[in-house]
Short mmCIF file of C-alpha atoms and ligand atoms in Angstrom, two decimals:
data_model
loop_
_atom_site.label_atom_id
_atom_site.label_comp_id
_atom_site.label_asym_id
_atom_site.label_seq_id
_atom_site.Cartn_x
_atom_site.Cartn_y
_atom_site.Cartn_z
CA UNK K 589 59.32 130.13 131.05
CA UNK K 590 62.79 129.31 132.37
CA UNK K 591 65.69 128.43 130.36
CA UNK K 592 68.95 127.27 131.93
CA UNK K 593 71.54 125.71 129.86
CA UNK K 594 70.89 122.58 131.91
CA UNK K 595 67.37 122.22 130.63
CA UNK K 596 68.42 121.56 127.13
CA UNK K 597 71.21 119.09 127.38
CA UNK K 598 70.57 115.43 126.48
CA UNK K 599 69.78 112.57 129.15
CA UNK K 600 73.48 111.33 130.52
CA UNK K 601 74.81 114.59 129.94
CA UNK K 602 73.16 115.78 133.54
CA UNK K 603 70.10 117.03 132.44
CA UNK K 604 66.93 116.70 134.70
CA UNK K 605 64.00 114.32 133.48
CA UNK K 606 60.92 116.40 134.34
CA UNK K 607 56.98 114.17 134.48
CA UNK K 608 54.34 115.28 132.11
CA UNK K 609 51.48 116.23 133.71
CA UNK K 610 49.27 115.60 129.97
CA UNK K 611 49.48 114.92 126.95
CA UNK K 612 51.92 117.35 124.78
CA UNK K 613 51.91 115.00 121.30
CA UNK K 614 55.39 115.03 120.14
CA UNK K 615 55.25 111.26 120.50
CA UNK K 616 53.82 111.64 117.19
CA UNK K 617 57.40 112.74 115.52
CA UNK K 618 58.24 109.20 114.70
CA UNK K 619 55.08 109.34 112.46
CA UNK K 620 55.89 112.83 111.04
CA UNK K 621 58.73 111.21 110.13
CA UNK K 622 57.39 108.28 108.52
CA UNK K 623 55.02 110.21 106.48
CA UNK K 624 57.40 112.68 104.97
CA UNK K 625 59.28 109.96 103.94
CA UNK K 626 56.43 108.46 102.77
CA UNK K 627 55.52 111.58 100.78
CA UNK K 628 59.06 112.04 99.81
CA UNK K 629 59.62 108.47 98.29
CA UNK K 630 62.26 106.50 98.44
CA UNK K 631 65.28 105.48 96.00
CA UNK K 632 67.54 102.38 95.63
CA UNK K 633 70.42 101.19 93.56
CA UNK K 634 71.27 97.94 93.29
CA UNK K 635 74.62 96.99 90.91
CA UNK K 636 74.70 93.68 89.86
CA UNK K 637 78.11 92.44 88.66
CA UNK K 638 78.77 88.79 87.23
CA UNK K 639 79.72 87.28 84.09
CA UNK K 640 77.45 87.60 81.22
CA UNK K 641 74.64 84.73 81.36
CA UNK K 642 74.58 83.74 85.16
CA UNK K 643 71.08 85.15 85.51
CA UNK K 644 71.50 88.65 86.36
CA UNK K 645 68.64 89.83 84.73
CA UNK K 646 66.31 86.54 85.19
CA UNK K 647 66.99 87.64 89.61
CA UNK K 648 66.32 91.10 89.03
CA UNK K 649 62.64 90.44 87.32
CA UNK K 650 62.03 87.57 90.00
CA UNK K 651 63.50 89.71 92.95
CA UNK K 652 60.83 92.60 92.29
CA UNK K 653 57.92 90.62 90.18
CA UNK K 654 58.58 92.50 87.28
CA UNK K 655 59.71 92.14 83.25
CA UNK K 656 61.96 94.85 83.61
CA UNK K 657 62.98 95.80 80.07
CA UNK K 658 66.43 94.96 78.26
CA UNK K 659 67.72 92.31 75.58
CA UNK K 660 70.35 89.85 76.75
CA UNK K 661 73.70 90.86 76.64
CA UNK K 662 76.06 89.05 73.88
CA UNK K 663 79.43 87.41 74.99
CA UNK K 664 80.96 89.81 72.62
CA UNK K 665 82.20 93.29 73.96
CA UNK K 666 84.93 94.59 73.83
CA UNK K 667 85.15 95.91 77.02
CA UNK K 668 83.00 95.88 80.41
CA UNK K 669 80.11 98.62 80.17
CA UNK K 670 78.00 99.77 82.90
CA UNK K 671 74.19 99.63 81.80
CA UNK K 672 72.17 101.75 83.94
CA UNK K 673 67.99 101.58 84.02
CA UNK K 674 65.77 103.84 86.46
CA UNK K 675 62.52 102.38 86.97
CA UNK K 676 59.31 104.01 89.57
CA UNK K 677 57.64 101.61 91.41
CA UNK K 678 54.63 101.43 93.55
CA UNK K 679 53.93 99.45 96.66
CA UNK K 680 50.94 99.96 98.35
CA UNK K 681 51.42 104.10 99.31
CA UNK K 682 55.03 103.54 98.78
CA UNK K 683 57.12 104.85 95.96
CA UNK K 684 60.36 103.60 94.94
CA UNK K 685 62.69 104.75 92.21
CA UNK K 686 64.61 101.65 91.47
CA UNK K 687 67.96 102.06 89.79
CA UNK K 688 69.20 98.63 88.30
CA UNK K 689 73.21 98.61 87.01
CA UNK K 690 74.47 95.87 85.05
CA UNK K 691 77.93 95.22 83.88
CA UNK K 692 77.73 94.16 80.42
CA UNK K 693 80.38 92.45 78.63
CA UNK K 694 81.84 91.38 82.29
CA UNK K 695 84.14 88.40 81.73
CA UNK K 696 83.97 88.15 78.27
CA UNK K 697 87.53 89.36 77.20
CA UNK K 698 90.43 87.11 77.01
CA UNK K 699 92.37 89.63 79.01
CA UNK K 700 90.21 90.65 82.38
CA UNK K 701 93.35 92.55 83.82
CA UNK K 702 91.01 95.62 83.99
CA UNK K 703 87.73 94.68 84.19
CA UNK K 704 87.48 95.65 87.92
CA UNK K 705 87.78 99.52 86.49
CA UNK K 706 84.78 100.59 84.70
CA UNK K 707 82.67 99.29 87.96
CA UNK K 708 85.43 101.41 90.38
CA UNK K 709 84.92 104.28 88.48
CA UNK K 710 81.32 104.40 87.77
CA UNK K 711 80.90 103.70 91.82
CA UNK K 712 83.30 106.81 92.34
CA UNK K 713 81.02 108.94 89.59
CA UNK K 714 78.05 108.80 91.52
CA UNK K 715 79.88 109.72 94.78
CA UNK K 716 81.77 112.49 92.98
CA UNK K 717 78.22 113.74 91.56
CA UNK K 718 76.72 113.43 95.37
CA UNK K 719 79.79 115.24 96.51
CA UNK K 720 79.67 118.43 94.13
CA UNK K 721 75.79 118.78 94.87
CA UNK K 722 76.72 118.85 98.78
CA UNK K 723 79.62 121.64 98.08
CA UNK K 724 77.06 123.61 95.88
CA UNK K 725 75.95 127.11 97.16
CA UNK K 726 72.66 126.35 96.38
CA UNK K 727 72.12 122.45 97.03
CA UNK K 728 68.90 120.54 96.44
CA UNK K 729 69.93 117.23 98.33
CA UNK K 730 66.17 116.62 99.25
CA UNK K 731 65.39 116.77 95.47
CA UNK K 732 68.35 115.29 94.00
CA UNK K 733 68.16 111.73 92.40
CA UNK K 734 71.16 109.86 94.50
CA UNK K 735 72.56 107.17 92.44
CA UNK K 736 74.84 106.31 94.41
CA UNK K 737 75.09 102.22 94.62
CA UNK K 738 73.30 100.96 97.67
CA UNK K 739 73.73 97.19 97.00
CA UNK K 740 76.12 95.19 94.84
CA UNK K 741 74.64 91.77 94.53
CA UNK K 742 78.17 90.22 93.15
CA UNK K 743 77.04 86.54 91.02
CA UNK K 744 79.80 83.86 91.44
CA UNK K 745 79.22 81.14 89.02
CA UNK K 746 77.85 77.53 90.46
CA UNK K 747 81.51 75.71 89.44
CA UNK K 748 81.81 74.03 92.79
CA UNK K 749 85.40 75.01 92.94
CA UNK K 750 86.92 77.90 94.11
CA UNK K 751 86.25 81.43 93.50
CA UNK K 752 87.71 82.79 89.93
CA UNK K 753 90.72 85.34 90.42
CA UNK K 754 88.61 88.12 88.34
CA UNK K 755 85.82 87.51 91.67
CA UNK K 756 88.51 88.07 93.88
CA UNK K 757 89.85 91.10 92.45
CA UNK K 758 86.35 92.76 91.81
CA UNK K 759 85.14 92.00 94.72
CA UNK K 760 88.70 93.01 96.54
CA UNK K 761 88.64 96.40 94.48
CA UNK K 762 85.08 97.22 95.58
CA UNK K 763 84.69 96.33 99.45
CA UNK K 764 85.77 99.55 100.43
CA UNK K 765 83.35 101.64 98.13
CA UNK K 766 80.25 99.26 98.31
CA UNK K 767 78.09 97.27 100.24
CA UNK K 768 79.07 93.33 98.74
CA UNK K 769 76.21 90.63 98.69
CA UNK K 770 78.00 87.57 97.02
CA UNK K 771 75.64 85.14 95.48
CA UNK K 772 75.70 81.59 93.73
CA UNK K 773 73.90 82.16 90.71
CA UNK K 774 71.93 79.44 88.94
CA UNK K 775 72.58 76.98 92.45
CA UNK K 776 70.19 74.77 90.31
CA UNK K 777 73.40 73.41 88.61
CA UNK K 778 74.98 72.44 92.07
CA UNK K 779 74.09 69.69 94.26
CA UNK K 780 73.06 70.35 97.54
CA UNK K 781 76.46 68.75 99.35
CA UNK K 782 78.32 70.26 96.89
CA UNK K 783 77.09 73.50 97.62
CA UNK K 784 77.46 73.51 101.27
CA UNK K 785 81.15 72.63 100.59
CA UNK K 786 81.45 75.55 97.84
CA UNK K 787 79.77 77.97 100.03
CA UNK K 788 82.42 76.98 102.69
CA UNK K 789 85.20 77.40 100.59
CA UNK K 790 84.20 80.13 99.69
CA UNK K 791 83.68 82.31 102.98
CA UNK K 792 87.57 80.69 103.38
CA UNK K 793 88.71 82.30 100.51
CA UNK K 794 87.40 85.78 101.03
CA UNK K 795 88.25 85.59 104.86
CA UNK K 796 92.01 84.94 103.04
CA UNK K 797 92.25 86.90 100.70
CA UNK K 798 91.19 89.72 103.29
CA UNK K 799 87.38 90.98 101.14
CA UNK K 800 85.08 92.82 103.44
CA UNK K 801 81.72 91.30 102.55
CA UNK K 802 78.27 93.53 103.62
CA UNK K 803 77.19 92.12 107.15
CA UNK K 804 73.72 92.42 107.88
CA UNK K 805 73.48 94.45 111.16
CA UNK K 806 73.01 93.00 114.75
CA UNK K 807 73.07 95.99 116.64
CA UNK K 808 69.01 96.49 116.04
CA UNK K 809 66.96 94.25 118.54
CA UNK K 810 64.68 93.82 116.47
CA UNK K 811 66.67 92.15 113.74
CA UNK K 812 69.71 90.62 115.18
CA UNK K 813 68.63 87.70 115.86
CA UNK K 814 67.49 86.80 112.26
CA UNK K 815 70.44 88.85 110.72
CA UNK K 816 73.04 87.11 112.60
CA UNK K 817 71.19 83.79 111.04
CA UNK K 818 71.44 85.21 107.99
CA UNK K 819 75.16 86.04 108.18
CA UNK K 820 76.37 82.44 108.58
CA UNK K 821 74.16 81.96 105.33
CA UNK K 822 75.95 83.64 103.31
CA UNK K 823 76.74 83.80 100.07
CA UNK K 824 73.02 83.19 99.31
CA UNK K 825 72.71 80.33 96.78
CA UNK K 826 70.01 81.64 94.25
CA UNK K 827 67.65 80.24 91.42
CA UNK K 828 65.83 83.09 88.91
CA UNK K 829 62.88 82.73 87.34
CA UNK K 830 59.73 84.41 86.09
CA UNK K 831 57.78 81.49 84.89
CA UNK K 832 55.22 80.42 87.31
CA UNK K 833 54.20 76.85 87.37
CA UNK K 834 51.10 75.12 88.96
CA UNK K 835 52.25 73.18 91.94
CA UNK K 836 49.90 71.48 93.40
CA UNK K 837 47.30 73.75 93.70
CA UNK K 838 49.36 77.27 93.78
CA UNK K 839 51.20 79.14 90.72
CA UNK K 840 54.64 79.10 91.68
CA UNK K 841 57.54 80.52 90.34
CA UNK K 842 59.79 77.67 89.26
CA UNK K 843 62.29 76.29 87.10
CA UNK K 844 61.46 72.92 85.43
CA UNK K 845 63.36 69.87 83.75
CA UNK K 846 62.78 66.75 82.83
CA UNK K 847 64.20 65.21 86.19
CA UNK K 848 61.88 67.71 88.14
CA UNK K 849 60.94 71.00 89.06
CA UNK K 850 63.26 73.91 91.29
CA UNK K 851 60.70 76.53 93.12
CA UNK K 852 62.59 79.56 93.45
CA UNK K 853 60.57 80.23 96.52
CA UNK K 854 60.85 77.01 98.32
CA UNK K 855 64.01 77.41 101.05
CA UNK K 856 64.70 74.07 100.63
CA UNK K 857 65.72 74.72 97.18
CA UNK K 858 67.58 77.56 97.38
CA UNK K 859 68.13 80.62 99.35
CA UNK K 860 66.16 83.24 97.21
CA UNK K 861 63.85 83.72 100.16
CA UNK K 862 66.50 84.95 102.10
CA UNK K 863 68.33 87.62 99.93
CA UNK K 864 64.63 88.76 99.00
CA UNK K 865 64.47 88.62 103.01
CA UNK K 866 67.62 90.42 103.80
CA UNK K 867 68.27 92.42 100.75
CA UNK K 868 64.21 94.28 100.57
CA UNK K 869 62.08 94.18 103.74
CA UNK K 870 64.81 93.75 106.73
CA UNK K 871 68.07 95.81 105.86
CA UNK K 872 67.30 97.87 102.92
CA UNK K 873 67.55 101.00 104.94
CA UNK K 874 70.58 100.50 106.45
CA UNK K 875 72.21 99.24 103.20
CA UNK K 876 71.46 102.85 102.03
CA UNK K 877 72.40 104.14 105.61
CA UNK K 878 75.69 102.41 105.27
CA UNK K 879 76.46 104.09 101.47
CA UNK K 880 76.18 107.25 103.06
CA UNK K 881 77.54 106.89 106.30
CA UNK K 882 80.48 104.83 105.71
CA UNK K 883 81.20 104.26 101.87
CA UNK K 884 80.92 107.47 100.67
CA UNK K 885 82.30 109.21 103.81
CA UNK K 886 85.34 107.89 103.07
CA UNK K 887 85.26 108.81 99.91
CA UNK K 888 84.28 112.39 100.61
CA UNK K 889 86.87 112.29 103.00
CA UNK K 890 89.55 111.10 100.82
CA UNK K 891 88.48 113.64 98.03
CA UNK K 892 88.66 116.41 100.55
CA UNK K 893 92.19 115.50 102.25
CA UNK K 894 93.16 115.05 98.57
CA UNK K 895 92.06 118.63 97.92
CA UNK K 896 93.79 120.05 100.68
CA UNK K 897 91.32 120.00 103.39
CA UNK K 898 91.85 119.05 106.88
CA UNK K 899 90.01 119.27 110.26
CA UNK K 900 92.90 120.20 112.49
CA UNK K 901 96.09 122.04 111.66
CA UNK K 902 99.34 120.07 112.67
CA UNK K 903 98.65 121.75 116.29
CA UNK K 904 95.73 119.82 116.56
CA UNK K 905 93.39 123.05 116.36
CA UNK K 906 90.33 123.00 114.78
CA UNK K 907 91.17 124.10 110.81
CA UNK K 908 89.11 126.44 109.24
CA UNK K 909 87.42 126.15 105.39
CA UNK K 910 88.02 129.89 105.06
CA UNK K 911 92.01 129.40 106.57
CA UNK K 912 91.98 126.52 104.40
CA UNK K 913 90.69 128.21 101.10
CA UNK K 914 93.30 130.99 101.87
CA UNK K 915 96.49 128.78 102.20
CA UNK K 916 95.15 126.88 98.96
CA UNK K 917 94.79 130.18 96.73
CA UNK K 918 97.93 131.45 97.74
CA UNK K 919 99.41 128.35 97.29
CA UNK K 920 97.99 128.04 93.99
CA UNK K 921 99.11 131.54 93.05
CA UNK K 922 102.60 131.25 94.41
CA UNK K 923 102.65 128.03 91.89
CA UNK K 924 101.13 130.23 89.33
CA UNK K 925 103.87 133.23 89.48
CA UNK K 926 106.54 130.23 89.30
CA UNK K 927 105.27 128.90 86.42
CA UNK K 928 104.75 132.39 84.82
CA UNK K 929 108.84 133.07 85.73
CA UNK K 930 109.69 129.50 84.31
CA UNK K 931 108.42 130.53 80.96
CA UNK K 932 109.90 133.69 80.55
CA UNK K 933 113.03 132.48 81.34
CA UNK K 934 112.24 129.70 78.98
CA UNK K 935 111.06 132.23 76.73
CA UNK K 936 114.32 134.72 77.03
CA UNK K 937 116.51 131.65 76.43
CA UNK K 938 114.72 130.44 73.49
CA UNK K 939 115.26 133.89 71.77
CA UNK K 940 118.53 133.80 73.01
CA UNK K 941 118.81 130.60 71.16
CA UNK K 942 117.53 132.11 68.30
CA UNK K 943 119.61 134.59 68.18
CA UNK K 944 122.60 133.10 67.82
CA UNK K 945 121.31 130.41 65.57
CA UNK K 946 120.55 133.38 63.30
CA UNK K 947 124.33 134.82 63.84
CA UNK K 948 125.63 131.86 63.27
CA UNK K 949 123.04 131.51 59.64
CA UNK K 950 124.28 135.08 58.51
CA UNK K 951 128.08 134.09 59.47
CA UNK K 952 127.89 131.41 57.04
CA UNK K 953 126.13 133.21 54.15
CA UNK K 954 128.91 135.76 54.42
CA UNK K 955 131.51 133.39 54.07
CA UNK K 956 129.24 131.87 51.43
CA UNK K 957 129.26 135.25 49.72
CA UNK K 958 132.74 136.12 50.35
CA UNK K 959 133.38 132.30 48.71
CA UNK K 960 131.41 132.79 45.71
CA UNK K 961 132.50 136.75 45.33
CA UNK K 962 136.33 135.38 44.95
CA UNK K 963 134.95 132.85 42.45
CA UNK K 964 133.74 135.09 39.98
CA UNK K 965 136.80 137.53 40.30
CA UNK K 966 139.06 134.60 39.67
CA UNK K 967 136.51 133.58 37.10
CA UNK K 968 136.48 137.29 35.63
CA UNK K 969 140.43 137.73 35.54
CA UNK K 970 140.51 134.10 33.90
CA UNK K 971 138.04 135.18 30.72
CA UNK K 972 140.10 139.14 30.41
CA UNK K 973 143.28 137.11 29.53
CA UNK K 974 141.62 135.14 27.28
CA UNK K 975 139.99 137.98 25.60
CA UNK K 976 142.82 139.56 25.57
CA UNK K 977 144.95 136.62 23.74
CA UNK K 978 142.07 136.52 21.76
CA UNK K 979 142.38 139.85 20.81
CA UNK K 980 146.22 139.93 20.28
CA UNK K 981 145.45 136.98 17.89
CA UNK K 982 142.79 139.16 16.03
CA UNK K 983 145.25 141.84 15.75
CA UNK K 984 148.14 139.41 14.59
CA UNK K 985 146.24 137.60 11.93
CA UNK K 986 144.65 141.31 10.68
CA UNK K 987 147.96 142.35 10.48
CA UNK K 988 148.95 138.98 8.44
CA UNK K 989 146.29 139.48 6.32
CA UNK K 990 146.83 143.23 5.29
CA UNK K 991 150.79 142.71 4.60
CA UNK K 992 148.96 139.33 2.55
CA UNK K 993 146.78 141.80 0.89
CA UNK K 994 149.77 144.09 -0.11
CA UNK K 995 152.13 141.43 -1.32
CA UNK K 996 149.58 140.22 -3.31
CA UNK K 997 148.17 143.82 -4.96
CA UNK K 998 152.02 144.03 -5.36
CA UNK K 999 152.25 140.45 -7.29
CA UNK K 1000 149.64 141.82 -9.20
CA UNK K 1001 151.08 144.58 -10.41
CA UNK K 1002 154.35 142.78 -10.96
CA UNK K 1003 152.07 140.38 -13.32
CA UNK K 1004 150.11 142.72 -15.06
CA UNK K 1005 153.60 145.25 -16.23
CA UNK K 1006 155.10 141.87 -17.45
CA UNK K 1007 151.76 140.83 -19.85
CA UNK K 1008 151.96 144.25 -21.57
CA UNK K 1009 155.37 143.93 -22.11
CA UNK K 1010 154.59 140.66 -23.68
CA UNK K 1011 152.10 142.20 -25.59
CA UNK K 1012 154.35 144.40 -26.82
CA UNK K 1013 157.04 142.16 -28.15
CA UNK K 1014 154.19 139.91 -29.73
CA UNK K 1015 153.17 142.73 -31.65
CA UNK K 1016 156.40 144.01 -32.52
CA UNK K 1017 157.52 139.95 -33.21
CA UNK K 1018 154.63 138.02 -34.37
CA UNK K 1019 157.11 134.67 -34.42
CA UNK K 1020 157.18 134.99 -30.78
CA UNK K 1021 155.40 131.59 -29.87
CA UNK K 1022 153.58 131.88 -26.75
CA UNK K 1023 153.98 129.26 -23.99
P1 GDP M 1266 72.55 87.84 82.48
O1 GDP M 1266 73.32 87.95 81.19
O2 GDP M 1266 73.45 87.64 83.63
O3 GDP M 1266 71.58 88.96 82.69
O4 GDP M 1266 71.68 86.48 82.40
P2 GDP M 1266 70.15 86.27 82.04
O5 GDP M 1266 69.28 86.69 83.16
O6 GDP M 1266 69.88 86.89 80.70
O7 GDP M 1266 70.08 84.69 81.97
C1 GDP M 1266 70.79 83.95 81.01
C2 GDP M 1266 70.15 82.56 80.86
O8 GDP M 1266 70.23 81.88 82.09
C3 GDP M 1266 68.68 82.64 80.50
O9 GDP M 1266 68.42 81.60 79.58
C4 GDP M 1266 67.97 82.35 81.81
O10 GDP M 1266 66.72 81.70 81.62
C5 GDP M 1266 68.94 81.42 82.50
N1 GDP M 1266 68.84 81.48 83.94
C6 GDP M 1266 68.61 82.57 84.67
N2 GDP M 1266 68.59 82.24 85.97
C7 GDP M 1266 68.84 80.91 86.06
C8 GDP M 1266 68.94 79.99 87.14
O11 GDP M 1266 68.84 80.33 88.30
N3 GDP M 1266 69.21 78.69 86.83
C9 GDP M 1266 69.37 78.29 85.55
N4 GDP M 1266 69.62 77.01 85.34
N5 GDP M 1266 69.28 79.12 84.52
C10 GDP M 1266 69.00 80.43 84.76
#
């Protein structure tokens, strides 16, 4: 066998187109391919977003002719929540794992400033969790369970006027990072002229206001002529219901009042036909095919630039993950040594503060002693001179008392000579009257 570099280039690219002289059978790859797939199953996410009560659920169990579990929401949350349900179904050999998100509690609050950013971030979750399973070592994409959002069926609400400013923002904040399918919900509560004008107004408005709805794709033969009639349809004008009905004849799924009945299936109705239609058996693979190859591109490409990454250098030359990894580490450890220096300088200042804060502490409680050492001398000197006064007057009024003592032993004796001279004379003159 011959191999020349020219045999195994692509048609266009100048390689030669050689006859089969039998049959060789790798016509059958399109069926190998079918079958694995088959075998493989398949998974899809839809994300429905709208205001609590416009029939989110009701489309969801009429879209796939189910009762998919789940109580209504109430009008009372706090915030906007993301409700996530996984369900398997089976279609003939066909498996699909069926991811449903809702956004509970969406509209509800009196302030809907942020209620865009629990549905931006969830979105961004499951890209971030596809992203870290591709840069594993070890990645198990075939196995993994991608929930990343495939469809975002976005419910406007049948007023008749213009789109609400939370619709515009949601749907502004998301048409970058999802594929957008806006729907009338309940288009039962519309009448027909008015919803040819609403659905007018509002193509106007998002044209406007610059929001990237999903287009269905034209570029397939085989579907462009139905997709590009299926375009100017848009937004779909929908009617959910699971009740069936006996019209005529046939069970029908259907809505009835006491004016009359809507069938959910009949075009002339409403356009539930058509999403079913666009949004299941014509573009459901290239919804998905569109999540990976453009929504979450950019995101991976954003995280990456964001990370440091880059295909070229600023010569244009092709960049390298290993050149790339290099510059990052020892740009990261260049930060790192900074950091470390910052702090010990910090640190050596700090104890330099310190320092003299403690200086400046003993400074004072020496003066404080020095103060208080004064006191008591002063206070010392102050009590010796009054001891000693003290004293003096001790020894002054000991010394009064003993010449006291004396005078009086003296007086004594002076008294006591006198009364035995007295004595005396009485006894010698017995006349002598005493006083
Ligand atoms: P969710 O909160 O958005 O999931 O709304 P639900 O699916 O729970 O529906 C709320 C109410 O609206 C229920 O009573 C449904 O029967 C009713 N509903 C659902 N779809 C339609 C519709 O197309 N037209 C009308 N008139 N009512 C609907």
């Amino acid at each position: 066998m011959l191999f020349s570099p020219e045999r195994t280039r692509w048609p266009g690219e100048g390689c030669r187109t050689v006859p089969l002289s039998g049959h060789v059978g790798f016509d059958s790859l399109p069926d190998q391919l079918v079958n694995k797939s088959v075998n493989h199953g398949f998974c899809f996410n839809i994300l429905c977003v709208g205001e609590t009560g416009l029939g989110k659920s009701t489309l969801m169990d009429t879209l796939f002719n189910t009762k998919f579990e789940g109580d209504p929401a109430s009008h009372s949350q706090p915030g906007v929540q993301l409700k996530s349900n996984t369900y398997d179904l089976q279609e003939s050999n066909v498996n699909l794992k069926l991811t449903i998100v809702s956004t509970v509690g969406f509209g509800d609050q009196i302030n809907k400033e942020d209620s865009y950013k629990p549905i931006v971030e969830f979105i961004d979750a499951q890209f971030e969790a596809y992203l870290q399973e591709e840069l594993k070592i070890k990645r198990v994409l075939h196995n993994y369970h991608d929930t990343r959002i495939h469809a975002c069926l976005y419910f406007i609400a049948p007023t008749g006027h213009s789109l609400k400013s939370l619709d515009l923002v949601t749907m502004k904040k998301l048409d970058s990072k999802v594929n957008i399918i806006p729907i009338i919900a309940k288009s039962d509560a519309i009448s027909k002229s008015e919803l040819t004008k609403f659905k007018i107004k509002i193509t106007s408005e998002l044209v406007s206001n610059g929001v990237q709805i999903y287009q269905f794709p034209t570029d397939d033969e085989s579907v462009a002529e139905i997709n590009g009639t299926m375009n100017a349809h848009l937004p779909f004008a929908v009617i959910g219901s699971t009740e069936e009905l006996k019209i005529g004849n046939k069970m029908m799924k259907a809505r009835q009042y006491p004016w009359g009945t809507v069938q959910v299936e009949n075009e002339t109705h409403c356009d539930f036909v058509k999403l079913r239609e666009m949004l299941i058996r014509v573009n459901m693979e290239d919804l998905r095919e569109q999540t990976h190859t453009r929504h979450y591109e950019l995101y991976r490409r954003c995280k990456l630039e964001e990370m440091g990454f880059k295909d070229t250098d600023p010569d244009s030359k092709p960049f390298s993950l290993q050149e790339t990894y290099e510059a990052k580490r020892n740009e990261f450890l260049g930060e790192l040594q900074k950091k470390e220096e910052a702090m010990r300088q910090m640190f050596v200042q700090r104890v330099k503060e310190k320092e003299a804060e403690l200086k400046e502490a003993e400074k004072e409680l020496h003066e404080k002693f020095d103060r208080l050492k004064k006191l008591h001398q002063d206070e010392k000197k102050k009590l010796e001179d009054k001891k000693k006064s003290l004293d003096d007057e001790v020894n002054a009024f000991k010394q009064r008392k003993t010449a006291a003592e004396l005078l009086q032993s003296q007086a004594q004796q002076a008294g006591g000579s006198q009364t035995l001279k007295r004595d005396k004379e009485r006894k010698n003159n017995p006349w002598l009257c005493t006083e």
